[in-house]
């Protein structure tokens, strides 16, 4: 009966398979949980204190839609240092997801094609469809690298936007400077917007992080504090890019999210000054543990960023393999959540060492 009230756009979203794993986790006693896409450390105390102080100090109202002045200024200074010859504005958003929603709504017309790479972050196809766009995926198996010729061949007169994510969820693979430069230049030549989801930019282990915006000043960059500072529940992200695009997104925010939570924005201001090196080094070490632990048993593209690894299943489909893992109390995510294929699975190594070792042991046992 309620079906006739539900709008067609509900069909954009499949209820996430990740939820299924989380529900199982909640019901399970002592699971080995390598399924969670957030850091395992807590929000640094300085950030907590700044937020509490803001709340106690009465900073509880709406902020300006664009975000509180001091945070915008701090980010604008950083952005100017990184891209000295570019005109870029910044908008504080309700998490990185908020930034993704605003960019799709502000840039994608019904029927516009949006190109992204498979495997992809779960929200991408849904948000493109929500905006009326047509998702066009480029398969990057088996090494998850950007093949520029394939991108060039995929761009049509209907292509509005290319969405890139490096370091990537779910593969943990990072694009090289050359890949990003060529992609950025191609988008400029073909008159296509490049949107770069840089939420994992702090977690890059072997080479320095590079943004494609360095090579194309029209690039829209989406970033945020969720992963870098373990603030997933605080909902603070930001977008920076060409002023006319950011202005459109700010207008869109005014009529939807209104603003990011004000006390959390004061927390984010404190976050900007925090040194994350200790955590980055810790995740690099955990990455090495995962690679060493699985190398002889699984096909695995060496992860170089974020906190994920994406090995190929040794037998069956990812769905059947993950079911077996869950029977062994190991929670991991099947690749079909992030992909048209069902051949790989995602491990998050944002976990304590004991959990990680237990998980790797189960995986080695299941490999044969
Ligand atoms: N982009 C990617 C690639 C992600 O992995 C995530 C979170 N899993 C997001 C965006 C959304 O992050 P936020 O919590 O800041 O909305």
mmCIF file of C-alpha atoms and ligand atoms in Angstrom:
data_model
loop_
_atom_site.group_PDB
_atom_site.id
_atom_site.type_symbol
_atom_site.label_atom_id
_atom_site.label_comp_id
_atom_site.label_asym_id
_atom_site.label_seq_id
_atom_site.Cartn_x
_atom_site.Cartn_y
_atom_site.Cartn_z
ATOM 1 C CA UNK A 1 0.000 0.000 0.000
ATOM 2 C CA UNK A 2 2.840 2.392 0.839
ATOM 3 C CA UNK A 3 4.539 1.440 -2.425
ATOM 4 C CA UNK A 4 2.422 3.890 -4.373
ATOM 5 C CA UNK A 5 3.668 6.729 -2.133
ATOM 6 C CA UNK A 6 7.328 5.942 -2.602
ATOM 7 C CA UNK A 7 9.079 7.974 -5.289
ATOM 8 C CA UNK A 8 10.867 6.190 -8.119
ATOM 9 C CA UNK A 9 14.191 7.565 -6.971
ATOM 10 C CA UNK A 10 14.172 5.125 -4.073
ATOM 11 C CA UNK A 11 15.251 2.594 -6.666
ATOM 12 C CA UNK A 12 18.616 4.416 -6.836
ATOM 13 C CA UNK A 13 19.657 2.732 -3.607
ATOM 14 C CA UNK A 14 20.117 -0.919 -2.920
ATOM 15 C CA UNK A 15 20.097 -1.532 0.800
ATOM 16 C CA UNK A 16 23.761 -1.723 1.485
ATOM 17 C CA UNK A 17 25.362 -5.136 1.889
ATOM 18 C CA UNK A 18 27.754 -3.461 4.317
ATOM 19 C CA UNK A 19 24.771 -2.961 6.642
ATOM 20 C CA UNK A 20 24.120 -6.687 6.486
ATOM 21 C CA UNK A 21 27.641 -7.370 7.725
ATOM 22 C CA UNK A 22 27.309 -4.707 10.444
ATOM 23 C CA UNK A 23 24.015 -6.230 11.612
ATOM 24 C CA UNK A 24 25.663 -9.630 11.798
ATOM 25 C CA UNK A 25 28.520 -8.073 13.747
ATOM 26 C CA UNK A 26 26.117 -6.584 16.264
ATOM 27 C CA UNK A 27 24.516 -9.984 16.844
ATOM 28 C CA UNK A 28 27.805 -11.905 17.073
ATOM 29 C CA UNK A 29 29.819 -12.574 20.243
ATOM 30 C CA UNK A 30 33.461 -11.524 19.946
ATOM 31 C CA UNK A 31 33.662 -11.155 16.148
ATOM 32 C CA UNK A 32 36.979 -10.521 14.417
ATOM 33 C CA UNK A 33 35.876 -7.324 12.815
ATOM 34 C CA UNK A 34 37.872 -6.206 9.773
ATOM 35 C CA UNK A 35 34.860 -4.646 8.095
ATOM 36 C CA UNK A 36 34.838 -1.142 9.511
ATOM 37 C CA UNK A 37 35.709 1.841 7.335
ATOM 38 C CA UNK A 38 36.944 4.149 10.038
ATOM 39 C CA UNK A 39 40.099 4.571 12.117
ATOM 40 C CA UNK A 40 40.381 2.472 15.257
ATOM 41 C CA UNK A 41 41.828 5.352 17.322
ATOM 42 C CA UNK A 42 39.579 7.826 19.092
ATOM 43 C CA UNK A 43 39.113 11.501 18.194
ATOM 44 C CA UNK A 44 42.244 13.296 19.519
ATOM 45 C CA UNK A 45 41.592 15.016 22.874
ATOM 46 C CA UNK A 46 42.391 18.519 21.596
ATOM 47 C CA UNK A 47 39.536 18.172 19.106
ATOM 48 C CA UNK A 48 37.149 16.877 21.739
ATOM 49 C CA UNK A 49 38.100 19.787 24.036
ATOM 50 C CA UNK A 50 37.603 22.372 21.282
ATOM 51 C CA UNK A 51 34.145 21.000 20.541
ATOM 52 C CA UNK A 52 33.122 20.886 24.213
ATOM 53 C CA UNK A 53 34.398 24.427 24.684
ATOM 54 C CA UNK A 54 32.350 25.542 21.686
ATOM 55 C CA UNK A 55 29.203 23.947 23.089
ATOM 56 C CA UNK A 56 29.812 25.437 26.567
ATOM 57 C CA UNK A 57 30.604 28.772 24.978
ATOM 58 C CA UNK A 58 27.210 28.919 23.299
ATOM 59 C CA UNK A 59 28.391 28.198 19.754
ATOM 60 C CA UNK A 60 25.372 26.021 19.134
ATOM 61 C CA UNK A 61 23.410 27.898 16.527
ATOM 62 C CA UNK A 62 23.505 27.584 12.745
ATOM 63 C CA UNK A 63 26.781 28.693 11.311
ATOM 64 C CA UNK A 64 26.994 30.558 8.060
ATOM 65 C CA UNK A 65 26.147 28.116 5.283
ATOM 66 C CA UNK A 66 29.760 28.349 4.038
ATOM 67 C CA UNK A 67 31.070 27.361 7.481
ATOM 68 C CA UNK A 68 32.567 29.220 10.452
ATOM 69 C CA UNK A 69 34.981 31.965 9.402
ATOM 70 C CA UNK A 70 38.101 30.720 11.251
ATOM 71 C CA UNK A 71 37.881 27.194 9.792
ATOM 72 C CA UNK A 72 37.266 28.485 6.279
ATOM 73 C CA UNK A 73 40.162 30.888 6.627
ATOM 74 C CA UNK A 74 42.509 28.189 7.954
ATOM 75 C CA UNK A 75 41.586 25.814 5.123
ATOM 76 C CA UNK A 76 41.747 28.604 2.534
ATOM 77 C CA UNK A 77 45.323 29.413 3.692
ATOM 78 C CA UNK A 78 46.310 25.752 3.398
ATOM 79 C CA UNK A 79 44.725 25.480 -0.040
ATOM 80 C CA UNK A 80 46.494 28.654 -1.207
ATOM 81 C CA UNK A 81 49.832 27.206 -0.068
ATOM 82 C CA UNK A 82 49.181 23.981 -1.974
ATOM 83 C CA UNK A 83 47.794 25.595 -5.145
ATOM 84 C CA UNK A 84 49.462 29.027 -5.144
ATOM 85 C CA UNK A 85 48.411 30.162 -8.601
ATOM 86 C CA UNK A 86 44.786 29.097 -8.442
ATOM 87 C CA UNK A 87 41.542 30.818 -7.584
ATOM 88 C CA UNK A 88 39.778 28.394 -5.256
ATOM 89 C CA UNK A 89 36.943 28.909 -2.775
ATOM 90 C CA UNK A 90 36.145 26.587 0.097
ATOM 91 C CA UNK A 91 32.817 25.439 1.515
ATOM 92 C CA UNK A 92 32.443 23.458 4.768
ATOM 93 C CA UNK A 93 30.050 20.556 4.212
ATOM 94 C CA UNK A 94 28.185 17.982 6.226
ATOM 95 C CA UNK A 95 30.903 15.356 5.935
ATOM 96 C CA UNK A 96 32.535 14.315 2.716
ATOM 97 C CA UNK A 97 29.237 12.666 1.789
ATOM 98 C CA UNK A 98 27.579 16.084 2.022
ATOM 99 C CA UNK A 99 30.217 17.390 -0.385
ATOM 100 C CA UNK A 100 29.561 14.532 -2.779
ATOM 101 C CA UNK A 101 25.798 15.123 -2.686
ATOM 102 C CA UNK A 102 26.211 18.858 -3.307
ATOM 103 C CA UNK A 103 28.612 18.349 -6.188
ATOM 104 C CA UNK A 104 26.336 15.857 -7.911
ATOM 105 C CA UNK A 105 23.254 18.048 -7.434
ATOM 106 C CA UNK A 106 25.074 21.174 -8.560
ATOM 107 C CA UNK A 107 26.822 19.668 -11.588
ATOM 108 C CA UNK A 108 24.805 16.770 -13.003
ATOM 109 C CA UNK A 109 21.780 17.268 -15.238
ATOM 110 C CA UNK A 110 19.355 14.420 -15.921
ATOM 111 C CA UNK A 111 20.926 12.238 -18.612
ATOM 112 C CA UNK A 112 24.485 13.452 -17.992
ATOM 113 C CA UNK A 113 27.062 10.693 -17.891
ATOM 114 C CA UNK A 114 29.351 10.442 -14.882
ATOM 115 C CA UNK A 115 32.460 8.311 -15.221
ATOM 116 C CA UNK A 116 34.087 6.582 -12.260
ATOM 117 C CA UNK A 117 36.278 3.568 -11.723
ATOM 118 C CA UNK A 118 35.201 0.061 -10.693
ATOM 119 C CA UNK A 119 35.723 -0.857 -7.832
ATOM 120 C CA UNK A 120 34.160 2.328 -6.451
ATOM 121 C CA UNK A 121 32.944 3.799 -3.170
ATOM 122 C CA UNK A 122 29.381 2.530 -2.575
ATOM 123 C CA UNK A 123 27.752 5.942 -2.688
ATOM 124 C CA UNK A 124 28.949 6.897 -6.179
ATOM 125 C CA UNK A 125 26.411 5.070 -8.366
ATOM 126 C CA UNK A 126 23.555 5.949 -6.016
ATOM 127 C CA UNK A 127 24.371 9.656 -5.891
ATOM 128 C CA UNK A 128 24.829 9.903 -9.645
ATOM 129 C CA UNK A 129 21.401 8.328 -10.139
ATOM 130 C CA UNK A 130 19.871 10.528 -7.444
ATOM 131 C CA UNK A 131 20.929 13.532 -9.522
ATOM 132 C CA UNK A 132 19.369 11.896 -12.597
ATOM 133 C CA UNK A 133 22.780 11.121 -14.069
ATOM 134 C CA UNK A 134 23.943 7.953 -15.748
ATOM 135 C CA UNK A 135 26.794 6.084 -14.015
ATOM 136 C CA UNK A 136 29.456 4.921 -16.483
ATOM 137 C CA UNK A 137 32.026 2.658 -14.876
ATOM 138 C CA UNK A 138 35.504 1.820 -16.076
ATOM 139 C CA UNK A 139 36.707 -1.590 -14.931
ATOM 140 C CA UNK A 140 40.208 -1.380 -13.400
ATOM 141 C CA UNK A 141 40.795 -5.045 -12.513
ATOM 142 C CA UNK A 142 43.233 -6.661 -11.876
ATOM 143 C CA UNK A 143 45.660 -3.934 -10.769
ATOM 144 C CA UNK A 144 43.184 -1.085 -10.112
ATOM 145 C CA UNK A 145 45.193 1.443 -12.106
ATOM 146 C CA UNK A 146 43.745 4.237 -14.254
ATOM 147 C CA UNK A 147 44.007 3.391 -17.935
ATOM 148 C CA UNK A 148 43.960 6.793 -19.612
ATOM 149 C CA UNK A 149 43.145 5.462 -23.062
ATOM 150 C CA UNK A 150 40.049 3.760 -21.664
ATOM 151 C CA UNK A 151 38.955 7.003 -20.032
ATOM 152 C CA UNK A 152 39.537 8.900 -23.286
ATOM 153 C CA UNK A 153 37.494 6.297 -25.172
ATOM 154 C CA UNK A 154 34.689 6.410 -22.601
ATOM 155 C CA UNK A 155 34.162 10.182 -22.674
ATOM 156 C CA UNK A 156 31.252 11.111 -24.950
ATOM 157 C CA UNK A 157 29.424 14.353 -25.710
ATOM 158 C CA UNK A 158 27.123 13.471 -22.802
ATOM 159 C CA UNK A 159 29.941 13.110 -20.245
ATOM 160 C CA UNK A 160 29.701 15.803 -17.574
ATOM 161 C CA UNK A 161 32.010 14.582 -14.915
ATOM 162 C CA UNK A 162 34.782 12.171 -13.975
ATOM 163 C CA UNK A 163 34.931 11.153 -10.325
ATOM 164 C CA UNK A 164 38.263 9.897 -9.020
ATOM 165 C CA UNK A 165 39.185 8.603 -5.556
ATOM 166 C CA UNK A 166 42.830 8.157 -4.566
ATOM 167 C CA UNK A 167 43.806 6.664 -2.144
ATOM 168 C CA UNK A 168 40.854 4.460 -2.953
ATOM 169 C CA UNK A 169 38.118 2.737 -1.038
ATOM 170 C CA UNK A 170 37.911 -0.316 -1.296
ATOM 171 C CA UNK A 171 41.240 -1.226 -2.932
ATOM 172 C CA UNK A 172 43.716 0.873 -0.923
ATOM 173 C CA UNK A 173 45.450 1.573 -4.228
ATOM 174 C CA UNK A 174 46.740 5.077 -4.965
ATOM 175 C CA UNK A 175 47.016 6.587 -8.413
ATOM 176 C CA UNK A 176 50.496 7.674 -9.482
ATOM 177 C CA UNK A 177 51.347 11.304 -10.099
ATOM 178 C CA UNK A 178 51.529 10.564 -13.819
ATOM 179 C CA UNK A 179 48.099 8.904 -13.868
ATOM 180 C CA UNK A 180 46.557 11.846 -12.051
ATOM 181 C CA UNK A 181 48.310 14.404 -14.228
ATOM 182 C CA UNK A 182 47.192 12.716 -17.436
ATOM 183 C CA UNK A 183 43.643 12.317 -16.151
ATOM 184 C CA UNK A 184 43.515 15.968 -15.082
ATOM 185 C CA UNK A 185 44.844 17.126 -18.460
ATOM 186 C CA UNK A 186 42.440 14.884 -20.356
ATOM 187 C CA UNK A 187 39.456 16.275 -18.432
ATOM 188 C CA UNK A 188 40.565 19.816 -19.163
ATOM 189 C CA UNK A 189 41.057 19.077 -22.876
ATOM 190 C CA UNK A 190 37.674 17.395 -23.177
ATOM 191 C CA UNK A 191 35.794 20.026 -21.148
ATOM 192 C CA UNK A 192 34.728 17.594 -18.443
ATOM 193 C CA UNK A 193 34.618 18.399 -14.705
ATOM 194 C CA UNK A 194 37.027 16.379 -12.615
ATOM 195 C CA UNK A 195 35.836 15.719 -9.051
ATOM 196 C CA UNK A 196 38.485 14.310 -6.735
ATOM 197 C CA UNK A 197 37.418 12.561 -3.520
ATOM 198 C CA UNK A 198 40.494 12.975 -1.310
ATOM 199 C CA UNK A 199 39.088 11.772 1.994
ATOM 200 C CA UNK A 200 42.055 9.389 2.483
ATOM 201 C CA UNK A 201 44.730 11.915 1.475
ATOM 202 C CA UNK A 202 46.480 11.708 4.866
ATOM 203 C CA UNK A 203 46.849 7.950 4.568
ATOM 204 C CA UNK A 204 49.343 7.489 1.781
ATOM 205 C CA UNK A 205 52.304 5.274 2.706
ATOM 206 C CA UNK A 206 54.905 5.009 -0.023
ATOM 207 C CA UNK A 207 54.767 8.237 -2.037
ATOM 208 C CA UNK A 208 53.656 11.751 -1.118
ATOM 209 C CA UNK A 209 49.982 12.476 -1.765
ATOM 210 C CA UNK A 210 49.273 14.267 -5.043
ATOM 211 C CA UNK A 211 45.994 15.948 -5.981
ATOM 212 C CA UNK A 212 44.912 16.086 -9.631
ATOM 213 C CA UNK A 213 43.927 19.689 -8.856
ATOM 214 C CA UNK A 214 47.670 20.477 -9.080
ATOM 215 C CA UNK A 215 47.399 19.871 -12.832
ATOM 216 C CA UNK A 216 43.934 21.261 -13.551
ATOM 217 C CA UNK A 217 42.666 24.282 -11.641
ATOM 218 C CA UNK A 218 39.063 23.484 -12.615
ATOM 219 C CA UNK A 219 39.143 20.351 -10.438
ATOM 220 C CA UNK A 220 36.620 20.134 -7.614
ATOM 221 C CA UNK A 221 38.216 18.607 -4.512
ATOM 222 C CA UNK A 222 36.195 16.924 -1.770
ATOM 223 C CA UNK A 223 37.941 16.285 1.538
ATOM 224 C CA UNK A 224 37.005 15.959 5.178
ATOM 225 C CA UNK A 225 37.918 15.093 8.746
ATOM 226 C CA UNK A 226 36.026 11.800 9.111
ATOM 227 C CA UNK A 227 38.862 9.411 8.374
ATOM 228 C CA UNK A 228 41.953 11.493 9.114
ATOM 229 C CA UNK A 229 40.823 12.474 12.611
ATOM 230 C CA UNK A 230 38.416 9.612 13.368
ATOM 231 C CA UNK A 231 35.501 12.058 13.272
ATOM 232 C CA UNK A 232 33.060 10.000 11.202
ATOM 233 C CA UNK A 233 30.151 10.859 13.498
ATOM 234 C CA UNK A 234 30.881 14.576 13.585
ATOM 235 C CA UNK A 235 29.957 15.269 9.966
ATOM 236 C CA UNK A 236 32.536 17.816 8.855
ATOM 237 C CA UNK A 237 33.997 17.862 5.365
ATOM 238 C CA UNK A 238 34.832 20.521 2.808
ATOM 239 C CA UNK A 239 34.905 21.202 -0.914
ATOM 240 C CA UNK A 240 37.261 23.508 -2.719
ATOM 241 C CA UNK A 241 37.296 24.498 -6.344
ATOM 242 C CA UNK A 242 36.467 27.213 -8.875
ATOM 243 C CA UNK A 243 34.484 29.994 -7.137
ATOM 244 C CA UNK A 244 31.379 29.847 -9.407
ATOM 245 C CA UNK A 245 30.996 26.100 -8.757
ATOM 246 C CA UNK A 246 31.516 26.465 -5.006
ATOM 247 C CA UNK A 247 28.957 29.307 -4.957
ATOM 248 C CA UNK A 248 26.362 27.031 -6.585
ATOM 249 C CA UNK A 249 27.082 24.298 -4.054
ATOM 250 C CA UNK A 250 26.813 26.767 -1.164
ATOM 251 C CA UNK A 251 23.380 27.776 -2.436
ATOM 252 C CA UNK A 252 22.428 24.115 -2.666
ATOM 253 C CA UNK A 253 23.626 23.607 0.914
ATOM 254 C CA UNK A 254 21.584 26.554 2.154
ATOM 255 C CA UNK A 255 18.414 24.835 0.969
ATOM 256 C CA UNK A 256 19.322 21.292 2.083
ATOM 257 C CA UNK A 257 21.866 20.614 4.854
ATOM 258 C CA UNK A 258 21.912 24.319 5.956
ATOM 259 C CA UNK A 259 25.400 23.949 7.494
ATOM 260 C CA UNK A 260 27.757 21.422 9.049
ATOM 261 C CA UNK A 261 27.163 21.083 12.842
ATOM 262 C CA UNK A 262 28.699 24.208 14.358
ATOM 263 C CA UNK A 263 30.390 22.678 17.467
ATOM 264 C CA UNK A 264 31.953 20.003 15.255
ATOM 265 C CA UNK A 265 33.348 22.726 12.980
ATOM 266 C CA UNK A 266 35.198 24.234 15.988
ATOM 267 C CA UNK A 267 36.541 20.754 16.664
ATOM 268 C CA UNK A 268 37.677 20.552 13.039
ATOM 269 C CA UNK A 269 39.506 23.881 13.435
ATOM 270 C CA UNK A 270 41.567 22.279 16.236
ATOM 271 C CA UNK A 271 42.053 19.193 14.045
ATOM 272 C CA UNK A 272 43.860 21.162 11.341
ATOM 273 C CA UNK A 273 46.876 21.625 13.633
ATOM 274 C CA UNK A 274 47.164 18.054 14.836
ATOM 275 C CA UNK A 275 50.113 15.959 13.750
ATOM 276 C CA UNK A 276 48.822 12.619 12.471
ATOM 277 C CA UNK A 277 52.224 11.088 11.707
ATOM 278 C CA UNK A 278 52.019 8.568 14.544
ATOM 279 C CA UNK A 279 48.749 7.184 13.196
ATOM 280 C CA UNK A 280 49.932 7.170 9.597
ATOM 281 C CA UNK A 281 53.095 5.258 10.613
ATOM 282 C CA UNK A 282 50.950 2.805 12.565
ATOM 283 C CA UNK A 283 48.700 2.144 9.565
ATOM 284 C CA UNK A 284 51.719 1.750 7.284
ATOM 285 C CA UNK A 285 53.012 -0.920 9.656
ATOM 286 C CA UNK A 286 49.591 -2.623 9.681
ATOM 287 C CA UNK A 287 49.515 -2.476 5.879
ATOM 288 C CA UNK A 288 52.860 -4.300 5.873
ATOM 289 C CA UNK A 289 51.467 -6.904 8.279
ATOM 290 C CA UNK A 290 48.516 -7.556 5.976
ATOM 291 C CA UNK A 291 50.653 -7.805 2.845
ATOM 292 C CA UNK A 292 53.166 -10.115 4.539
ATOM 293 C CA UNK A 293 50.359 -12.206 6.050
ATOM 294 C CA UNK A 294 48.442 -12.740 2.812
ATOM 295 C CA UNK A 295 51.104 -12.582 0.113
ATOM 296 C CA UNK A 296 51.678 -16.311 -0.196
ATOM 297 C CA UNK A 297 47.975 -17.176 -0.080
ATOM 298 C CA UNK A 298 46.038 -14.526 -2.039
ATOM 299 C CA UNK A 299 46.267 -12.429 -5.198
ATOM 300 C CA UNK A 300 46.611 -8.945 -3.770
ATOM 301 C CA UNK A 301 47.385 -5.591 -5.395
ATOM 302 C CA UNK A 302 49.729 -3.971 -2.911
ATOM 303 C CA UNK A 303 47.717 -1.339 -1.043
ATOM 304 C CA UNK A 304 49.542 1.981 -0.775
ATOM 305 C CA UNK A 305 46.947 4.144 0.949
ATOM 306 C CA UNK A 306 43.707 4.405 2.963
ATOM 307 C CA UNK A 307 43.402 1.442 5.377
ATOM 308 C CA UNK A 308 42.012 -1.224 3.087
ATOM 309 C CA UNK A 309 43.257 -4.249 1.212
ATOM 310 C CA UNK A 310 41.246 -5.893 -1.570
ATOM 311 C CA UNK A 311 42.424 -9.466 -2.161
ATOM 312 C CA UNK A 312 40.929 -11.838 -4.700
ATOM 313 C CA UNK A 313 38.906 -14.720 -3.253
ATOM 314 C CA UNK A 314 40.777 -18.027 -3.547
ATOM 315 C CA UNK A 315 37.641 -19.988 -4.459
ATOM 316 C CA UNK A 316 33.941 -19.452 -5.211
ATOM 317 C CA UNK A 317 32.317 -16.045 -5.365
ATOM 318 C CA UNK A 318 33.104 -13.263 -2.920
ATOM 319 C CA UNK A 319 29.641 -13.701 -1.465
ATOM 320 C CA UNK A 320 30.162 -17.392 -0.701
ATOM 321 C CA UNK A 321 33.693 -16.781 0.570
ATOM 322 C CA UNK A 322 32.549 -13.993 2.894
ATOM 323 C CA UNK A 323 29.749 -16.203 4.195
ATOM 324 C CA UNK A 324 32.365 -18.825 5.118
ATOM 325 C CA UNK A 325 34.521 -16.144 6.759
ATOM 326 C CA UNK A 326 31.556 -14.978 8.815
ATOM 327 C CA UNK A 327 30.919 -18.578 9.939
ATOM 328 C CA UNK A 328 34.464 -18.315 11.292
ATOM 329 C CA UNK A 329 33.524 -15.079 13.052
ATOM 330 C CA UNK A 330 35.588 -12.980 10.647
ATOM 331 C CA UNK A 331 33.752 -9.944 9.290
ATOM 332 C CA UNK A 332 34.902 -8.702 5.889
ATOM 333 C CA UNK A 333 32.999 -7.144 2.983
ATOM 334 C CA UNK A 334 32.270 -8.878 -0.330
ATOM 335 C CA UNK A 335 33.486 -7.059 -3.433
ATOM 336 C CA UNK A 336 30.073 -6.937 -5.094
ATOM 337 C CA UNK A 337 29.170 -4.061 -2.763
ATOM 338 C CA UNK A 338 31.779 -1.934 -4.526
ATOM 339 C CA UNK A 339 31.822 -3.444 -7.957
ATOM 340 C CA UNK A 340 30.111 -5.103 -10.889
ATOM 341 C CA UNK A 341 32.316 -8.088 -10.076
ATOM 342 C CA UNK A 342 32.075 -10.444 -7.136
ATOM 343 C CA UNK A 343 35.621 -11.773 -7.068
ATOM 344 C CA UNK A 344 37.389 -9.851 -4.293
ATOM 345 C CA UNK A 345 36.774 -8.860 -0.683
ATOM 346 C CA UNK A 346 37.651 -5.825 1.417
ATOM 347 C CA UNK A 347 39.627 -5.967 4.627
ATOM 348 C CA UNK A 348 39.945 -2.882 6.767
ATOM 349 C CA UNK A 349 43.175 -3.001 8.758
ATOM 350 C CA UNK A 350 42.062 -0.110 10.954
ATOM 351 C CA UNK A 351 41.995 -2.531 13.865
ATOM 352 C CA UNK A 352 44.227 -3.394 16.820
ATOM 353 C CA UNK A 353 47.082 -5.784 16.113
ATOM 354 C CA UNK A 354 45.534 -8.707 17.960
ATOM 355 C CA UNK A 355 42.336 -8.524 15.896
ATOM 356 C CA UNK A 356 44.382 -8.155 12.749
ATOM 357 C CA UNK A 357 46.532 -11.200 13.523
ATOM 358 C CA UNK A 358 43.463 -13.284 14.347
ATOM 359 C CA UNK A 359 41.811 -12.186 11.094
ATOM 360 C CA UNK A 360 44.875 -12.981 8.995
ATOM 361 C CA UNK A 361 45.067 -16.402 10.599
ATOM 362 C CA UNK A 362 41.466 -17.171 9.631
ATOM 363 C CA UNK A 363 42.103 -15.915 6.096
ATOM 364 C CA UNK A 364 45.170 -18.110 5.714
ATOM 365 C CA UNK A 365 43.133 -21.081 6.918
ATOM 366 C CA UNK A 366 40.301 -20.333 4.451
ATOM 367 C CA UNK A 367 42.643 -19.905 1.507
ATOM 368 C CA UNK A 368 43.110 -23.596 0.801
HETATM 369 N N1 LIG B 1 34.357 8.974 0.115
HETATM 370 C C1 LIG B 1 34.946 7.796 0.359
HETATM 371 C C2 LIG B 1 35.850 7.220 -0.668
HETATM 372 C C3 LIG B 1 34.695 7.116 1.568
HETATM 373 O O1 LIG B 1 35.286 5.930 1.793
HETATM 374 C C4 LIG B 1 33.818 7.703 2.525
HETATM 375 C C5 LIG B 1 33.479 7.039 3.827
HETATM 376 N N2 LIG B 1 33.501 5.665 3.858
HETATM 377 C C6 LIG B 1 33.225 8.929 2.210
HETATM 378 C C7 LIG B 1 33.522 9.539 1.006
HETATM 379 C C8 LIG B 1 32.249 9.593 3.136
HETATM 380 O O2 LIG B 1 32.866 10.126 4.266
HETATM 381 P P1 LIG B 1 32.136 11.045 5.307
HETATM 382 O O3 LIG B 1 31.999 10.250 6.563
HETATM 383 O O4 LIG B 1 33.066 12.224 5.528
HETATM 384 O O5 LIG B 1 30.845 11.464 4.774
#
